[in-house]
């Protein structure tokens, strides 16, 4: 059932206008950012100089964070369409459907996030090649860490809003939460609130600091310069394991919530 369900969701995704619209926007942003780096100076525009370096290492700078938003929008929209089409009711007749349903979306999350992150990379590289730039990466390790970290970060940002949509059936709230979360409005306010609490209750500093470190916003900060993390195994583990933990916890919560949710 799992693989049949996965194939069905991939078919729906491939036919989704929202997915392809997000893919086009993602590509255009990558092209614009790469071009801007090569033709804009602090004093204005310039003719692209052949050999100008263009770093392609994925990080939370440039256009790569857009993958956080478009991944959430595509997967939540897919879940909404599935609900409206009555697919959930037909799936509910199968054994283990709740776990399979949550697992299929977890796989889709990783795949879509990786596709959008690679899309940014490919279109930045193509733009740089057309403009005669020297395409560079900081190092193989930094590239792998940046690609893996940004993929998992997009997964973690989309996982909980998707849980709201799938597990609780609250479509509008899931999309609103997904957009705000991806734009870092929610996690930034949580971090700000915890920091404010520390200023009034200094004894809470260790707990609040630990909680702030577990927020996706903190991981985005770590991934600004992946090359700087290579000599710090603890920071690499934090950058990869925290978003993975968010994704796994959200998948488990989705499966649990589906057990208690009546399908209309």
PDB file of C-alpha atoms in Angstrom:
ATOM      1  CA  UNK A   1       0.000   0.000   0.000  1.00  0.00           C
ATOM      2  CA  UNK A   2       2.828   2.396   0.853  1.00  0.00           C
ATOM      3  CA  UNK A   3       4.379   2.383  -2.630  1.00  0.00           C
ATOM      4  CA  UNK A   4       1.016   2.577  -4.366  1.00  0.00           C
ATOM      5  CA  UNK A   5       0.107   5.533  -2.188  1.00  0.00           C
ATOM      6  CA  UNK A   6       3.475   7.164  -2.885  1.00  0.00           C
ATOM      7  CA  UNK A   7       3.055   6.755  -6.650  1.00  0.00           C
ATOM      8  CA  UNK A   8      -0.425   8.256  -6.439  1.00  0.00           C
ATOM      9  CA  UNK A   9       0.858  11.280  -4.507  1.00  0.00           C
ATOM     10  CA  UNK A  10       3.734  11.782  -6.943  1.00  0.00           C
ATOM     11  CA  UNK A  11       1.215  11.725  -9.786  1.00  0.00           C
ATOM     12  CA  UNK A  12      -0.917  14.354  -8.022  1.00  0.00           C
ATOM     13  CA  UNK A  13       2.168  16.441  -7.329  1.00  0.00           C
ATOM     14  CA  UNK A  14       3.320  16.292 -10.955  1.00  0.00           C
ATOM     15  CA  UNK A  15      -0.105  17.538 -12.074  1.00  0.00           C
ATOM     16  CA  UNK A  16      -0.254  20.293  -9.457  1.00  0.00           C
ATOM     17  CA  UNK A  17      -0.214  23.825 -10.857  1.00  0.00           C
ATOM     18  CA  UNK A  18       0.914  25.101  -7.462  1.00  0.00           C
ATOM     19  CA  UNK A  19       3.981  22.852  -7.544  1.00  0.00           C
ATOM     20  CA  UNK A  20       5.054  24.024 -10.983  1.00  0.00           C
ATOM     21  CA  UNK A  21       4.314  27.654 -10.134  1.00  0.00           C
ATOM     22  CA  UNK A  22       6.536  27.342  -7.067  1.00  0.00           C
ATOM     23  CA  UNK A  23       9.225  25.653  -9.183  1.00  0.00           C
ATOM     24  CA  UNK A  24       9.203  28.550 -11.656  1.00  0.00           C
ATOM     25  CA  UNK A  25       9.360  31.149  -8.870  1.00  0.00           C
ATOM     26  CA  UNK A  26      12.180  29.210  -7.226  1.00  0.00           C
ATOM     27  CA  UNK A  27      14.144  29.177 -10.488  1.00  0.00           C
ATOM     28  CA  UNK A  28      13.560  32.866 -11.223  1.00  0.00           C
ATOM     29  CA  UNK A  29      14.743  33.876  -7.764  1.00  0.00           C
ATOM     30  CA  UNK A  30      17.926  31.812  -8.213  1.00  0.00           C
ATOM     31  CA  UNK A  31      18.605  33.442 -11.577  1.00  0.00           C
ATOM     32  CA  UNK A  32      17.966  36.929 -10.186  1.00  0.00           C
ATOM     33  CA  UNK A  33      20.223  36.448  -7.175  1.00  0.00           C
ATOM     34  CA  UNK A  34      23.085  34.969  -9.179  1.00  0.00           C
ATOM     35  CA  UNK A  35      22.829  37.723 -11.780  1.00  0.00           C
ATOM     36  CA  UNK A  36      22.691  40.401  -9.101  1.00  0.00           C
ATOM     37  CA  UNK A  37      25.884  39.096  -7.502  1.00  0.00           C
ATOM     38  CA  UNK A  38      27.686  39.309 -10.837  1.00  0.00           C
ATOM     39  CA  UNK A  39      26.382  42.602 -12.248  1.00  0.00           C
ATOM     40  CA  UNK A  40      25.685  44.782  -9.199  1.00  0.00           C
ATOM     41  CA  UNK A  41      28.273  46.671  -7.163  1.00  0.00           C
ATOM     42  CA  UNK A  42      27.789  49.096  -4.253  1.00  0.00           C
ATOM     43  CA  UNK A  43      28.014  51.927  -6.759  1.00  0.00           C
ATOM     44  CA  UNK A  44      25.635  50.478  -9.344  1.00  0.00           C
ATOM     45  CA  UNK A  45      25.536  48.097 -12.300  1.00  0.00           C
ATOM     46  CA  UNK A  46      28.580  46.728 -14.078  1.00  0.00           C
ATOM     47  CA  UNK A  47      29.326  44.513 -17.034  1.00  0.00           C
ATOM     48  CA  UNK A  48      29.897  40.952 -15.790  1.00  0.00           C
ATOM     49  CA  UNK A  49      33.631  40.358 -15.611  1.00  0.00           C
ATOM     50  CA  UNK A  50      34.700  36.933 -16.920  1.00  0.00           C
ATOM     51  CA  UNK A  51      36.029  34.770 -14.128  1.00  0.00           C
ATOM     52  CA  UNK A  52      34.138  36.547 -11.326  1.00  0.00           C
ATOM     53  CA  UNK A  53      33.734  33.932  -8.568  1.00  0.00           C
ATOM     54  CA  UNK A  54      30.244  32.665  -7.756  1.00  0.00           C
ATOM     55  CA  UNK A  55      30.030  30.439  -4.685  1.00  0.00           C
ATOM     56  CA  UNK A  56      27.421  27.692  -5.150  1.00  0.00           C
ATOM     57  CA  UNK A  57      27.652  26.222  -1.649  1.00  0.00           C
ATOM     58  CA  UNK A  58      24.027  25.941  -0.401  1.00  0.00           C
ATOM     59  CA  UNK A  59      23.450  28.018   2.713  1.00  0.00           C
ATOM     60  CA  UNK A  60      20.750  30.042   4.430  1.00  0.00           C
ATOM     61  CA  UNK A  61      21.858  33.103   2.469  1.00  0.00           C
ATOM     62  CA  UNK A  62      21.114  33.957  -1.170  1.00  0.00           C
ATOM     63  CA  UNK A  63      17.883  32.393  -2.480  1.00  0.00           C
ATOM     64  CA  UNK A  64      18.090  28.983  -0.836  1.00  0.00           C
ATOM     65  CA  UNK A  65      15.722  29.864   2.055  1.00  0.00           C
ATOM     66  CA  UNK A  66      12.917  30.217  -0.498  1.00  0.00           C
ATOM     67  CA  UNK A  67      12.839  26.406  -0.519  1.00  0.00           C
ATOM     68  CA  UNK A  68      11.456  26.586   3.034  1.00  0.00           C
ATOM     69  CA  UNK A  69       8.381  28.455   1.850  1.00  0.00           C
ATOM     70  CA  UNK A  70       7.679  26.690  -1.445  1.00  0.00           C
ATOM     71  CA  UNK A  71       8.113  23.229   0.108  1.00  0.00           C
ATOM     72  CA  UNK A  72       5.536  24.021   2.789  1.00  0.00           C
ATOM     73  CA  UNK A  73       3.087  25.576   0.321  1.00  0.00           C
ATOM     74  CA  UNK A  74       3.297  22.662  -2.169  1.00  0.00           C
ATOM     75  CA  UNK A  75       2.868  19.872   0.389  1.00  0.00           C
ATOM     76  CA  UNK A  76       0.080  21.567   2.342  1.00  0.00           C
ATOM     77  CA  UNK A  77      -1.760  22.352  -0.897  1.00  0.00           C
ATOM     78  CA  UNK A  78      -1.369  18.710  -1.971  1.00  0.00           C
ATOM     79  CA  UNK A  79      -2.840  17.524   1.336  1.00  0.00           C
ATOM     80  CA  UNK A  80      -5.720  19.973   1.011  1.00  0.00           C
ATOM     81  CA  UNK A  81      -6.564  18.716  -2.491  1.00  0.00           C
ATOM     82  CA  UNK A  82      -6.393  15.121  -1.316  1.00  0.00           C
ATOM     83  CA  UNK A  83      -8.870  15.873   1.445  1.00  0.00           C
ATOM     84  CA  UNK A  84     -11.251  17.694  -0.892  1.00  0.00           C
ATOM     85  CA  UNK A  85     -11.049  14.850  -3.411  1.00  0.00           C
ATOM     86  CA  UNK A  86     -12.040  12.280  -0.814  1.00  0.00           C
ATOM     87  CA  UNK A  87      -8.798  10.301  -1.161  1.00  0.00           C
ATOM     88  CA  UNK A  88      -8.351  10.085   2.611  1.00  0.00           C
ATOM     89  CA  UNK A  89     -11.656   8.238   3.019  1.00  0.00           C
ATOM     90  CA  UNK A  90     -10.647   5.597   0.499  1.00  0.00           C
ATOM     91  CA  UNK A  91      -7.239   5.175   2.118  1.00  0.00           C
ATOM     92  CA  UNK A  92      -8.843   4.712   5.529  1.00  0.00           C
ATOM     93  CA  UNK A  93     -10.098   1.273   4.528  1.00  0.00           C
ATOM     94  CA  UNK A  94      -6.559  -0.119   4.332  1.00  0.00           C
ATOM     95  CA  UNK A  95      -4.554  -1.557   7.199  1.00  0.00           C
ATOM     96  CA  UNK A  96      -1.807   0.671   8.677  1.00  0.00           C
ATOM     97  CA  UNK A  97      -3.132   3.518   6.544  1.00  0.00           C
ATOM     98  CA  UNK A  98      -2.411   6.160   9.198  1.00  0.00           C
ATOM     99  CA  UNK A  99       1.283   5.328   9.466  1.00  0.00           C
ATOM    100  CA  UNK A 100       1.576   4.898   5.695  1.00  0.00           C
ATOM    101  CA  UNK A 101      -0.194   8.198   5.104  1.00  0.00           C
ATOM    102  CA  UNK A 102       2.170  10.072   7.428  1.00  0.00           C
ATOM    103  CA  UNK A 103       5.225   8.225   6.069  1.00  0.00           C
ATOM    104  CA  UNK A 104       4.382   8.953   2.435  1.00  0.00           C
ATOM    105  CA  UNK A 105       4.199  12.661   3.177  1.00  0.00           C
ATOM    106  CA  UNK A 106       7.487  12.470   5.081  1.00  0.00           C
ATOM    107  CA  UNK A 107       9.128  10.983   1.967  1.00  0.00           C
ATOM    108  CA  UNK A 108       7.504  13.636  -0.217  1.00  0.00           C
ATOM    109  CA  UNK A 109       8.745  16.354   2.128  1.00  0.00           C
ATOM    110  CA  UNK A 110      12.341  15.231   1.742  1.00  0.00           C
ATOM    111  CA  UNK A 111      12.034  14.790  -2.024  1.00  0.00           C
ATOM    112  CA  UNK A 112      10.353  18.138  -2.695  1.00  0.00           C
ATOM    113  CA  UNK A 113      12.720  19.996  -0.364  1.00  0.00           C
ATOM    114  CA  UNK A 114      15.755  18.449  -2.055  1.00  0.00           C
ATOM    115  CA  UNK A 115      14.314  19.217  -5.501  1.00  0.00           C
ATOM    116  CA  UNK A 116      13.809  22.890  -4.708  1.00  0.00           C
ATOM    117  CA  UNK A 117      17.224  23.224  -3.056  1.00  0.00           C
ATOM    118  CA  UNK A 118      18.914  21.565  -6.051  1.00  0.00           C
ATOM    119  CA  UNK A 119      16.802  23.745  -8.327  1.00  0.00           C
ATOM    120  CA  UNK A 120      18.289  26.846  -6.731  1.00  0.00           C
ATOM    121  CA  UNK A 121      21.771  25.399  -7.171  1.00  0.00           C
ATOM    122  CA  UNK A 122      21.269  24.415 -10.817  1.00  0.00           C
ATOM    123  CA  UNK A 123      19.773  27.717 -11.944  1.00  0.00           C
ATOM    124  CA  UNK A 124      22.407  29.737 -10.095  1.00  0.00           C
ATOM    125  CA  UNK A 125      25.095  27.646 -11.811  1.00  0.00           C
ATOM    126  CA  UNK A 126      23.481  28.077 -15.242  1.00  0.00           C
ATOM    127  CA  UNK A 127      23.220  31.843 -14.744  1.00  0.00           C
ATOM    128  CA  UNK A 128      26.828  32.045 -13.636  1.00  0.00           C
ATOM    129  CA  UNK A 129      27.967  29.991 -16.621  1.00  0.00           C
ATOM    130  CA  UNK A 130      26.050  32.207 -19.060  1.00  0.00           C
ATOM    131  CA  UNK A 131      27.565  35.342 -17.507  1.00  0.00           C
ATOM    132  CA  UNK A 132      31.073  33.881 -17.560  1.00  0.00           C
ATOM    133  CA  UNK A 133      31.510  33.481 -13.816  1.00  0.00           C
ATOM    134  CA  UNK A 134      33.947  31.117 -12.162  1.00  0.00           C
ATOM    135  CA  UNK A 135      31.729  28.587 -10.397  1.00  0.00           C
ATOM    136  CA  UNK A 136      33.118  27.631  -6.998  1.00  0.00           C
ATOM    137  CA  UNK A 137      32.232  25.777  -3.822  1.00  0.00           C
ATOM    138  CA  UNK A 138      33.933  26.318  -0.475  1.00  0.00           C
ATOM    139  CA  UNK A 139      34.805  22.608  -0.217  1.00  0.00           C
ATOM    140  CA  UNK A 140      33.199  19.239  -0.812  1.00  0.00           C
ATOM    141  CA  UNK A 141      32.419  18.935   2.899  1.00  0.00           C
ATOM    142  CA  UNK A 142      30.849  22.392   3.066  1.00  0.00           C
ATOM    143  CA  UNK A 143      28.789  21.651  -0.056  1.00  0.00           C
ATOM    144  CA  UNK A 144      27.461  18.369   1.374  1.00  0.00           C
ATOM    145  CA  UNK A 145      26.710  19.984   4.728  1.00  0.00           C
ATOM    146  CA  UNK A 146      24.992  22.949   3.093  1.00  0.00           C
ATOM    147  CA  UNK A 147      22.892  20.796   0.784  1.00  0.00           C
ATOM    148  CA  UNK A 148      21.895  18.343   3.510  1.00  0.00           C
ATOM    149  CA  UNK A 149      21.343  21.048   6.088  1.00  0.00           C
ATOM    150  CA  UNK A 150      19.167  23.240   3.871  1.00  0.00           C
ATOM    151  CA  UNK A 151      17.150  20.221   2.707  1.00  0.00           C
ATOM    152  CA  UNK A 152      16.451  19.132   6.290  1.00  0.00           C
ATOM    153  CA  UNK A 153      15.743  22.725   7.320  1.00  0.00           C
ATOM    154  CA  UNK A 154      13.031  23.037   4.656  1.00  0.00           C
ATOM    155  CA  UNK A 155      11.622  19.678   5.778  1.00  0.00           C
ATOM    156  CA  UNK A 156      11.481  20.810   9.399  1.00  0.00           C
ATOM    157  CA  UNK A 157       9.758  24.085   8.523  1.00  0.00           C
ATOM    158  CA  UNK A 158       7.081  22.278   6.501  1.00  0.00           C
ATOM    159  CA  UNK A 159       6.583  19.231   8.759  1.00  0.00           C
ATOM    160  CA  UNK A 160       4.590  20.741  11.621  1.00  0.00           C
ATOM    161  CA  UNK A 161       2.213  22.865   9.478  1.00  0.00           C
ATOM    162  CA  UNK A 162       1.665  19.747   7.376  1.00  0.00           C
ATOM    163  CA  UNK A 163       0.836  17.874  10.590  1.00  0.00           C
ATOM    164  CA  UNK A 164      -1.838  20.484  11.332  1.00  0.00           C
ATOM    165  CA  UNK A 165      -3.304  19.949   7.858  1.00  0.00           C
ATOM    166  CA  UNK A 166      -3.099  16.144   7.740  1.00  0.00           C
ATOM    167  CA  UNK A 167      -3.543  15.170  11.351  1.00  0.00           C
ATOM    168  CA  UNK A 168      -6.050  17.780  12.504  1.00  0.00           C
ATOM    169  CA  UNK A 169      -7.719  18.550   9.165  1.00  0.00           C
ATOM    170  CA  UNK A 170      -7.330  22.304   9.738  1.00  0.00           C
ATOM    171  CA  UNK A 171      -6.443  23.350   6.211  1.00  0.00           C
ATOM    172  CA  UNK A 172      -6.515  27.118   6.565  1.00  0.00           C
ATOM    173  CA  UNK A 173      -4.579  27.126   9.827  1.00  0.00           C
ATOM    174  CA  UNK A 174      -2.017  24.717   8.391  1.00  0.00           C
ATOM    175  CA  UNK A 175      -1.333  26.938   5.370  1.00  0.00           C
ATOM    176  CA  UNK A 176      -1.222  30.125   7.463  1.00  0.00           C
ATOM    177  CA  UNK A 177       1.110  28.500   9.975  1.00  0.00           C
ATOM    178  CA  UNK A 178       3.269  27.103   7.171  1.00  0.00           C
ATOM    179  CA  UNK A 179       3.693  30.498   5.508  1.00  0.00           C
ATOM    180  CA  UNK A 180       4.433  32.337   8.757  1.00  0.00           C
ATOM    181  CA  UNK A 181       6.756  29.594  10.013  1.00  0.00           C
ATOM    182  CA  UNK A 182       8.657  29.529   6.709  1.00  0.00           C
ATOM    183  CA  UNK A 183       9.040  33.308   6.806  1.00  0.00           C
ATOM    184  CA  UNK A 184      10.447  32.827  10.326  1.00  0.00           C
ATOM    185  CA  UNK A 185       7.816  35.009  11.959  1.00  0.00           C
ATOM    186  CA  UNK A 186       6.699  32.401  14.481  1.00  0.00           C
ATOM    187  CA  UNK A 187      10.053  30.962  15.498  1.00  0.00           C
ATOM    188  CA  UNK A 188      11.570  34.452  15.728  1.00  0.00           C
ATOM    189  CA  UNK A 189       8.802  35.554  18.085  1.00  0.00           C
ATOM    190  CA  UNK A 190       9.325  32.439  20.218  1.00  0.00           C
ATOM    191  CA  UNK A 191      13.045  33.184  20.446  1.00  0.00           C
ATOM    192  CA  UNK A 192      12.280  36.811  21.291  1.00  0.00           C
ATOM    193  CA  UNK A 193       9.850  35.787  24.020  1.00  0.00           C
ATOM    194  CA  UNK A 194      12.338  33.398  25.572  1.00  0.00           C
ATOM    195  CA  UNK A 195      15.053  36.055  25.476  1.00  0.00           C
ATOM    196  CA  UNK A 196      12.687  38.493  27.171  1.00  0.00           C
ATOM    197  CA  UNK A 197      11.933  35.898  29.847  1.00  0.00           C
ATOM    198  CA  UNK A 198      15.660  35.552  30.564  1.00  0.00           C
ATOM    199  CA  UNK A 199      15.944  39.296  31.138  1.00  0.00           C
ATOM    200  CA  UNK A 200      13.296  39.067  33.886  1.00  0.00           C
ATOM    201  CA  UNK A 201      14.158  35.607  35.224  1.00  0.00           C
ATOM    202  CA  UNK A 202      17.931  35.089  34.901  1.00  0.00           C
ATOM    203  CA  UNK A 203      17.639  31.631  36.484  1.00  0.00           C
ATOM    204  CA  UNK A 204      15.717  30.498  33.390  1.00  0.00           C
ATOM    205  CA  UNK A 205      18.652  31.294  31.102  1.00  0.00           C
ATOM    206  CA  UNK A 206      20.003  27.715  30.702  1.00  0.00           C
ATOM    207  CA  UNK A 207      16.568  26.295  29.838  1.00  0.00           C
ATOM    208  CA  UNK A 208      15.636  29.157  27.523  1.00  0.00           C
ATOM    209  CA  UNK A 209      18.991  29.014  25.737  1.00  0.00           C
ATOM    210  CA  UNK A 210      18.577  25.271  25.171  1.00  0.00           C
ATOM    211  CA  UNK A 211      15.070  25.822  23.774  1.00  0.00           C
ATOM    212  CA  UNK A 212      16.259  28.614  21.474  1.00  0.00           C
ATOM    213  CA  UNK A 213      19.015  26.326  20.168  1.00  0.00           C
ATOM    214  CA  UNK A 214      16.322  23.816  19.170  1.00  0.00           C
ATOM    215  CA  UNK A 215      14.421  26.326  17.036  1.00  0.00           C
ATOM    216  CA  UNK A 216      14.771  26.166  13.237  1.00  0.00           C
ATOM    217  CA  UNK A 217      15.749  29.856  13.289  1.00  0.00           C
ATOM    218  CA  UNK A 218      18.908  28.943  15.180  1.00  0.00           C
ATOM    219  CA  UNK A 219      19.754  26.248  12.633  1.00  0.00           C
ATOM    220  CA  UNK A 220      19.291  28.758   9.801  1.00  0.00           C
ATOM    221  CA  UNK A 221      21.856  30.951  11.535  1.00  0.00           C
ATOM    222  CA  UNK A 222      24.317  28.070  11.767  1.00  0.00           C
ATOM    223  CA  UNK A 223      23.922  27.306   8.064  1.00  0.00           C
ATOM    224  CA  UNK A 224      24.868  30.788   6.882  1.00  0.00           C
ATOM    225  CA  UNK A 225      28.483  29.636   6.508  1.00  0.00           C
ATOM    226  CA  UNK A 226      28.630  25.819   6.265  1.00  0.00           C
ATOM    227  CA  UNK A 227      32.408  25.860   5.768  1.00  0.00           C
ATOM    228  CA  UNK A 228      32.838  27.341   9.262  1.00  0.00           C
ATOM    229  CA  UNK A 229      31.099  24.324  10.810  1.00  0.00           C
ATOM    230  CA  UNK A 230      33.459  21.690   9.441  1.00  0.00           C
ATOM    231  CA  UNK A 231      35.775  21.863  12.441  1.00  0.00           C
ATOM    232  CA  UNK A 232      32.945  21.732  14.980  1.00  0.00           C
ATOM    233  CA  UNK A 233      31.273  18.287  15.145  1.00  0.00           C
ATOM    234  CA  UNK A 234      28.815  19.426  17.823  1.00  0.00           C
ATOM    235  CA  UNK A 235      27.535  22.251  15.627  1.00  0.00           C
ATOM    236  CA  UNK A 236      27.268  19.926  12.617  1.00  0.00           C
ATOM    237  CA  UNK A 237      25.206  17.518  14.718  1.00  0.00           C
ATOM    238  CA  UNK A 238      22.978  20.376  15.870  1.00  0.00           C
ATOM    239  CA  UNK A 239      22.511  21.672  12.325  1.00  0.00           C
ATOM    240  CA  UNK A 240      21.423  18.244  11.053  1.00  0.00           C
ATOM    241  CA  UNK A 241      19.787  16.489  13.998  1.00  0.00           C
ATOM    242  CA  UNK A 242      17.547  19.303  15.243  1.00  0.00           C
ATOM    243  CA  UNK A 243      15.579  19.688  11.968  1.00  0.00           C
ATOM    244  CA  UNK A 244      15.540  15.891  11.614  1.00  0.00           C
ATOM    245  CA  UNK A 245      14.046  15.682  15.095  1.00  0.00           C
ATOM    246  CA  UNK A 246      11.352  18.218  14.169  1.00  0.00           C
ATOM    247  CA  UNK A 247      10.466  16.179  11.088  1.00  0.00           C
ATOM    248  CA  UNK A 248      10.333  12.821  12.894  1.00  0.00           C
ATOM    249  CA  UNK A 249       8.300  14.228  15.775  1.00  0.00           C
ATOM    250  CA  UNK A 250       5.845  15.849  13.359  1.00  0.00           C
ATOM    251  CA  UNK A 251       5.464  12.619  11.368  1.00  0.00           C
ATOM    252  CA  UNK A 252       4.766  10.649  14.545  1.00  0.00           C
ATOM    253  CA  UNK A 253       2.308  13.304  15.730  1.00  0.00           C
ATOM    254  CA  UNK A 254       0.518  13.173  12.373  1.00  0.00           C
ATOM    255  CA  UNK A 255       0.057   9.395  12.607  1.00  0.00           C
ATOM    256  CA  UNK A 256      -1.213   9.697  16.196  1.00  0.00           C
ATOM    257  CA  UNK A 257      -3.583  12.555  15.355  1.00  0.00           C
ATOM    258  CA  UNK A 258      -5.054  10.610  12.430  1.00  0.00           C
ATOM    259  CA  UNK A 259      -6.103   7.859  14.851  1.00  0.00           C
ATOM    260  CA  UNK A 260      -8.383  10.308  16.628  1.00  0.00           C
ATOM    261  CA  UNK A 261      -9.596  12.267  13.636  1.00  0.00           C
ATOM    262  CA  UNK A 262     -12.931  11.507  12.025  1.00  0.00           C
ATOM    263  CA  UNK A 263     -12.680  11.788   8.254  1.00  0.00           C
ATOM    264  CA  UNK A 264     -15.560  13.817   6.839  1.00  0.00           C
TER     265      UNK A 264
END
